[in-house]
Every structure is written in C-alpha cells, then in structure tokens.
C-alpha positions as protocol buffer text, in pm:
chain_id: "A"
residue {
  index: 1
  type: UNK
  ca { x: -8419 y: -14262 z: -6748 }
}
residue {
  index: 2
  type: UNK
  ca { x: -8237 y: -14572 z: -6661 }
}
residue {
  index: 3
  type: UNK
  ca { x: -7881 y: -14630 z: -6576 }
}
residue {
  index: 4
  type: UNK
  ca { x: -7727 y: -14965 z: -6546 }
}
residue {
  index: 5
  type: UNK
  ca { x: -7365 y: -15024 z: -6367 }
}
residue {
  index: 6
  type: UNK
  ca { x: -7197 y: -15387 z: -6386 }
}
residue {
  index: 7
  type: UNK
  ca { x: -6935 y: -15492 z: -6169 }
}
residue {
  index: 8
  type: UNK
  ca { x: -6790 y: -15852 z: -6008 }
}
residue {
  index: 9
  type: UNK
  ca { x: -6635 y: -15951 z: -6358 }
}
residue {
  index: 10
  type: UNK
  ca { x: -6236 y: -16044 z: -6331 }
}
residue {
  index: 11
  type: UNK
  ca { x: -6003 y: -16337 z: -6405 }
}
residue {
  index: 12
  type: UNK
  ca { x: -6101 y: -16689 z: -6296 }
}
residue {
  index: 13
  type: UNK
  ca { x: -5952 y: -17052 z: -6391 }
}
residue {
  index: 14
  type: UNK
  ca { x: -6199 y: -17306 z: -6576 }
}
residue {
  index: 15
  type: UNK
  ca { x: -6397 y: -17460 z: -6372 }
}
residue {
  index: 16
  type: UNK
  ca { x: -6409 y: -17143 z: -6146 }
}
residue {
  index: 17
  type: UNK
  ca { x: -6714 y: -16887 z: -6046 }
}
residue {
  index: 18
  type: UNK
  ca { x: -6782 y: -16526 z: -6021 }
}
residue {
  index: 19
  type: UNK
  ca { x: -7106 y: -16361 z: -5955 }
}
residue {
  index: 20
  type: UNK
  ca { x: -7198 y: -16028 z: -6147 }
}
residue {
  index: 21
  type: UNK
  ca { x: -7389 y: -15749 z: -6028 }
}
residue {
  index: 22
  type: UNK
  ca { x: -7595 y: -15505 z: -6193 }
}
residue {
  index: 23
  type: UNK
  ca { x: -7690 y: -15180 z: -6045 }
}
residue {
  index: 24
  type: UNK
  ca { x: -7999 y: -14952 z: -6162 }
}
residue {
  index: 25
  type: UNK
  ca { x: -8101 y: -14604 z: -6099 }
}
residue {
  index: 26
  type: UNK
  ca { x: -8347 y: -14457 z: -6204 }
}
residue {
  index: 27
  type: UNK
  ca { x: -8698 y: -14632 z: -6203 }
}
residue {
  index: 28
  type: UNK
  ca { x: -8774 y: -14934 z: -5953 }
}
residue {
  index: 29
  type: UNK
  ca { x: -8626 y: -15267 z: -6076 }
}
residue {
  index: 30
  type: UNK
  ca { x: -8968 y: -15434 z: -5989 }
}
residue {
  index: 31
  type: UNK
  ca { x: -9167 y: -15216 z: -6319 }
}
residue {
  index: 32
  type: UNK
  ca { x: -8952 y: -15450 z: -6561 }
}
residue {
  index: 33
  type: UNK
  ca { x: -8777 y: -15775 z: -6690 }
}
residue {
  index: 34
  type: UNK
  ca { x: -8388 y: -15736 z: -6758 }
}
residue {
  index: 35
  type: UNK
  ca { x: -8154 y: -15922 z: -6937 }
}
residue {
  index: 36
  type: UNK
  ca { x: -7751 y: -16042 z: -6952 }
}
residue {
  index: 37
  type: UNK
  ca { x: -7565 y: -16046 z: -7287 }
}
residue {
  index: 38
  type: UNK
  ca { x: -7249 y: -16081 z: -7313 }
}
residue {
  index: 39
  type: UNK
  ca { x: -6952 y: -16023 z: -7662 }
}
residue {
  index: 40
  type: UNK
  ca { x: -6653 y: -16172 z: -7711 }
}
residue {
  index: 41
  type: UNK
  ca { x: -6423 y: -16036 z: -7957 }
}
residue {
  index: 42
  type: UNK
  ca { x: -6449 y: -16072 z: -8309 }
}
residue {
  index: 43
  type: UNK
  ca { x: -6795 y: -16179 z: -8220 }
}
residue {
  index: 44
  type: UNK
  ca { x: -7131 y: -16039 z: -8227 }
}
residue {
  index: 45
  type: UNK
  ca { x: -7331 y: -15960 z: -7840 }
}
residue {
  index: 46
  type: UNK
  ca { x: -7544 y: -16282 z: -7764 }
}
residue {
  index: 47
  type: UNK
  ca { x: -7815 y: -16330 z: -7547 }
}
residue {
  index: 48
  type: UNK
  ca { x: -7724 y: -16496 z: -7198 }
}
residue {
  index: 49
  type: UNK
  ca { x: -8022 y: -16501 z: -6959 }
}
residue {
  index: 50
  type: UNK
  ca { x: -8347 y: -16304 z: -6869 }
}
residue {
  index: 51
  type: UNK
  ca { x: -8546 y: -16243 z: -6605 }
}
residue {
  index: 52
  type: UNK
  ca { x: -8943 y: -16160 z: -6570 }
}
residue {
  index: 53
  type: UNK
  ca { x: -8979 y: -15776 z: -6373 }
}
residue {
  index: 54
  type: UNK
  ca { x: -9143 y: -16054 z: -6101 }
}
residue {
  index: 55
  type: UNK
  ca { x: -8855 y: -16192 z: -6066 }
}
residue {
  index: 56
  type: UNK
  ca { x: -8991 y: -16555 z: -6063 }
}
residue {
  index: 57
  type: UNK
  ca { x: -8924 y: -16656 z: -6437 }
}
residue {
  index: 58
  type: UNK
  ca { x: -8625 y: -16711 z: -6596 }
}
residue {
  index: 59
  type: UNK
  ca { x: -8452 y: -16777 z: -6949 }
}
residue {
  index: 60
  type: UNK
  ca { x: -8140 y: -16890 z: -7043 }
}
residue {
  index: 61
  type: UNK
  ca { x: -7939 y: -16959 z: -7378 }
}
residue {
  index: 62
  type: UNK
  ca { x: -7844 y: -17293 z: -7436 }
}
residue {
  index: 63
  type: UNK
  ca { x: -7499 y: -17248 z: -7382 }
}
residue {
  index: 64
  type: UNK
  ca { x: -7528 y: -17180 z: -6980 }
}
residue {
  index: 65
  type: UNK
  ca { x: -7827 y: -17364 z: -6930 }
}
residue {
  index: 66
  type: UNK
  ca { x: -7744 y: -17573 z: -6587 }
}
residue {
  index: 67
  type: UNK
  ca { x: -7411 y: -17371 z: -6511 }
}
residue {
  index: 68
  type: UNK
  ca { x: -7580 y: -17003 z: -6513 }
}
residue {
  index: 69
  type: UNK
  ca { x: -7819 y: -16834 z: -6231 }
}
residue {
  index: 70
  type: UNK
  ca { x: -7964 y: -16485 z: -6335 }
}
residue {
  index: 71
  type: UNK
  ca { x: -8178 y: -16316 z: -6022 }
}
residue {
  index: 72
  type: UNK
  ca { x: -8350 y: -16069 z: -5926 }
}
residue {
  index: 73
  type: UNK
  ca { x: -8327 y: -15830 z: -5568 }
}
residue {
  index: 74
  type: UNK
  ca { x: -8593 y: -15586 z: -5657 }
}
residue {
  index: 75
  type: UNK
  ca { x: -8645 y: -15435 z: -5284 }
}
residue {
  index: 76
  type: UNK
  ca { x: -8254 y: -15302 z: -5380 }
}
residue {
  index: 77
  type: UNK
  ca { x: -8225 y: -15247 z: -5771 }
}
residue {
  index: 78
  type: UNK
  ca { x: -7984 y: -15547 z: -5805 }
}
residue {
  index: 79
  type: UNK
  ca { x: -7960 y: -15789 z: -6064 }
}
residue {
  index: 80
  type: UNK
  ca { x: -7701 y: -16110 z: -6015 }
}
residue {
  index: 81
  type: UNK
  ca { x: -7581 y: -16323 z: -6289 }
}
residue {
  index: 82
  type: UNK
  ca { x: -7412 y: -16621 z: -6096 }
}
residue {
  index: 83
  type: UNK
  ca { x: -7151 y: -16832 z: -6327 }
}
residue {
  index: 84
  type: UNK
  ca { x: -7071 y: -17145 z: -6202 }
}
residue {
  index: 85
  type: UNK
  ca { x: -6873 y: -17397 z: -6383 }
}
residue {
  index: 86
  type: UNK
  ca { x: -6700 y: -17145 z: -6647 }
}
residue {
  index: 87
  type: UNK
  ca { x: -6537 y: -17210 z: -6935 }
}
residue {
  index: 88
  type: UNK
  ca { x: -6274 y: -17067 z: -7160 }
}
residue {
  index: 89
  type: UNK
  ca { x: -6567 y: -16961 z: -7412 }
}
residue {
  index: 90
  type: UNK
  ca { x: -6736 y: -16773 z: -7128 }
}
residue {
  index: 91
  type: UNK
  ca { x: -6468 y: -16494 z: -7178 }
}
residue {
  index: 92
  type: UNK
  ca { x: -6687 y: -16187 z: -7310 }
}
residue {
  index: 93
  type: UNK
  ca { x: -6766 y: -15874 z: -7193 }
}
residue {
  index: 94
  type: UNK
  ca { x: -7104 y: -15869 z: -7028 }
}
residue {
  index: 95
  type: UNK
  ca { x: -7359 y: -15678 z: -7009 }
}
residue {
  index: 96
  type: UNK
  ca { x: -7700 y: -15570 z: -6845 }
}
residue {
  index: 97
  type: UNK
  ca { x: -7979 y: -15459 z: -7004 }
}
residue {
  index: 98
  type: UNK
  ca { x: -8325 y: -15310 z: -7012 }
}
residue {
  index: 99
  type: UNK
  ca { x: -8575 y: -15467 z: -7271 }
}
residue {
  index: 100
  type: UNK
  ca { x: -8774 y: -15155 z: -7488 }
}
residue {
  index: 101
  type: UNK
  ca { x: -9121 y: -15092 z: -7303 }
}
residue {
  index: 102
  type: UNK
  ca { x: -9380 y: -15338 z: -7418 }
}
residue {
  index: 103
  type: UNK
  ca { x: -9161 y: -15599 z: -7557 }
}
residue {
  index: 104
  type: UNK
  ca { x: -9230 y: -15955 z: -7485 }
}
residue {
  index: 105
  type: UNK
  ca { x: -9079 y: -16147 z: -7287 }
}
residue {
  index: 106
  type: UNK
  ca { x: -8803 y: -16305 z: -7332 }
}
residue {
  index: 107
  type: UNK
  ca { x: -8641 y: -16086 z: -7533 }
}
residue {
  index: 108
  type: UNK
  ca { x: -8350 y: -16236 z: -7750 }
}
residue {
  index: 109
  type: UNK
  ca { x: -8243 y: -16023 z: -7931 }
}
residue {
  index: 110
  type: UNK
  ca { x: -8007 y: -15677 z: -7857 }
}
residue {
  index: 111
  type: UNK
  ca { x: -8242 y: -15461 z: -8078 }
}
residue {
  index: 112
  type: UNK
  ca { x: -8521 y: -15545 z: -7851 }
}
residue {
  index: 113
  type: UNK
  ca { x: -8326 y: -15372 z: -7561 }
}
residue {
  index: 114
  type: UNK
  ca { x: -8267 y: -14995 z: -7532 }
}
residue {
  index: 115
  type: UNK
  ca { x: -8035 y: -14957 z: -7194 }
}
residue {
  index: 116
  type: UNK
  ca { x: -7726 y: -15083 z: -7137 }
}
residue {
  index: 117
  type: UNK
  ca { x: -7439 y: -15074 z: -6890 }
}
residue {
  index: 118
  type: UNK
  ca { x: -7092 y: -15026 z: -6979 }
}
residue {
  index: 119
  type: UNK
  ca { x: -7017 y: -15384 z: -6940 }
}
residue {
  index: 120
  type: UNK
  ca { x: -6790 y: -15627 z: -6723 }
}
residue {
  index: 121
  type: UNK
  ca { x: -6516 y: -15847 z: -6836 }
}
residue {
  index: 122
  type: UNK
  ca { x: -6495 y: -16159 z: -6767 }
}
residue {
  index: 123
  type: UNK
  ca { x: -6177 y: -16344 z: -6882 }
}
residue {
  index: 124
  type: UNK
  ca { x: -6168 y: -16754 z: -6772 }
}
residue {
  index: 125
  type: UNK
  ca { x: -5813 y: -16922 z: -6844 }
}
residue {
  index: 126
  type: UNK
  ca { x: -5783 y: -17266 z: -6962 }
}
C-alpha cells in the first residue's frame, strides 16, 4: 500500500513560483516512476510531468515544458514539482501519483495510474 500527501500549493501572482511536495509511505520511492497531474474546474485531470523510479529521466507536457521542474529525493520519499514562471492557466488542483505496476513509462494518461494524493491547489492571479 501506498499513500501519497501533497502540500506547498497556495496563492501566487503571474509570473510567481511555488514548489510542491509529495510525500509517500508505504514502499521506497526508489521501486517506481511517479507522476504530477493536475484539474482545473470544468476540466478534465491532465498530465503535467513524470519522473523515471531512477530519478534521472524526466517528461513533461507541452504546456510547462521550460517553466516546470519535477524531481526526485528517493533517500527521503519526496517528490518536488517546482513551478516557475506561472500563469493564470496553471490554476488546478494538483496531484501526485503512482503509475499501475508494469506500465511504461511515461505514463500519460490517469487510467494508467492507481494512487493518488488528495491534491494541492494552486490558484495564480492575473
């Protein structure tokens, strides 16, 4: 069993930065890749970034390519999501996740993930 906290989300200006945290118990970070997806209202839960269990690949969506950092402390369970450069459309929840055992890798889509945290919001005013 796996259990994912987020935290660090809050209320920034455009232009601004926040780095988010994820948290896991359960089994050692290191045994597998995670993931950030995020949902704004009204909208469906989109893919952000991913991260190999190594640590030393990474994948992001188009829309945070250059502005987004997603890492990877494995020696402390920790995932880091660092958002530099935010805009207005960057307001969504967000969320960690655990990709199913055996997918590959990156994994896009939600389905493809079976553990979640409860999510962080991150709201950025224009």
């Amino acid at each position: 069993q796996v259990q994912l906290v987020e935290s660090g989300g809050g209320l920034v200006q455009t232009g601004g930065s926040l780095r988010l945290s994820c948290a896991a118990s359960g089994r050692p970070f290191s045994n597998y890749a995670l993931g950030w997806f995020r949902q704004a209202p009204g909208k469906e839960r989109e893919f952000v970034a991913s991260i190999t269990l190594s640590g030393r690949n990474t994948y992001y969506a188009d829309s945070v390519k250059g502005r987004f950092t997603i890492s990877k402390d494995n020696a402390n369970n920790m995932m880091y999501l660092q958002m530099n450069s935010l805009k207005p459309e960057d307001t969504a929840v967000y969320y960690c996740a655990r990709p199913q055992y055996g997918s590959s890798w990156p994994a896009l889509e939600p389905e493809r993930y079976d553990y979640w945290g409860q999510g962080t919001q991150v709201t950025v005013s224009s």
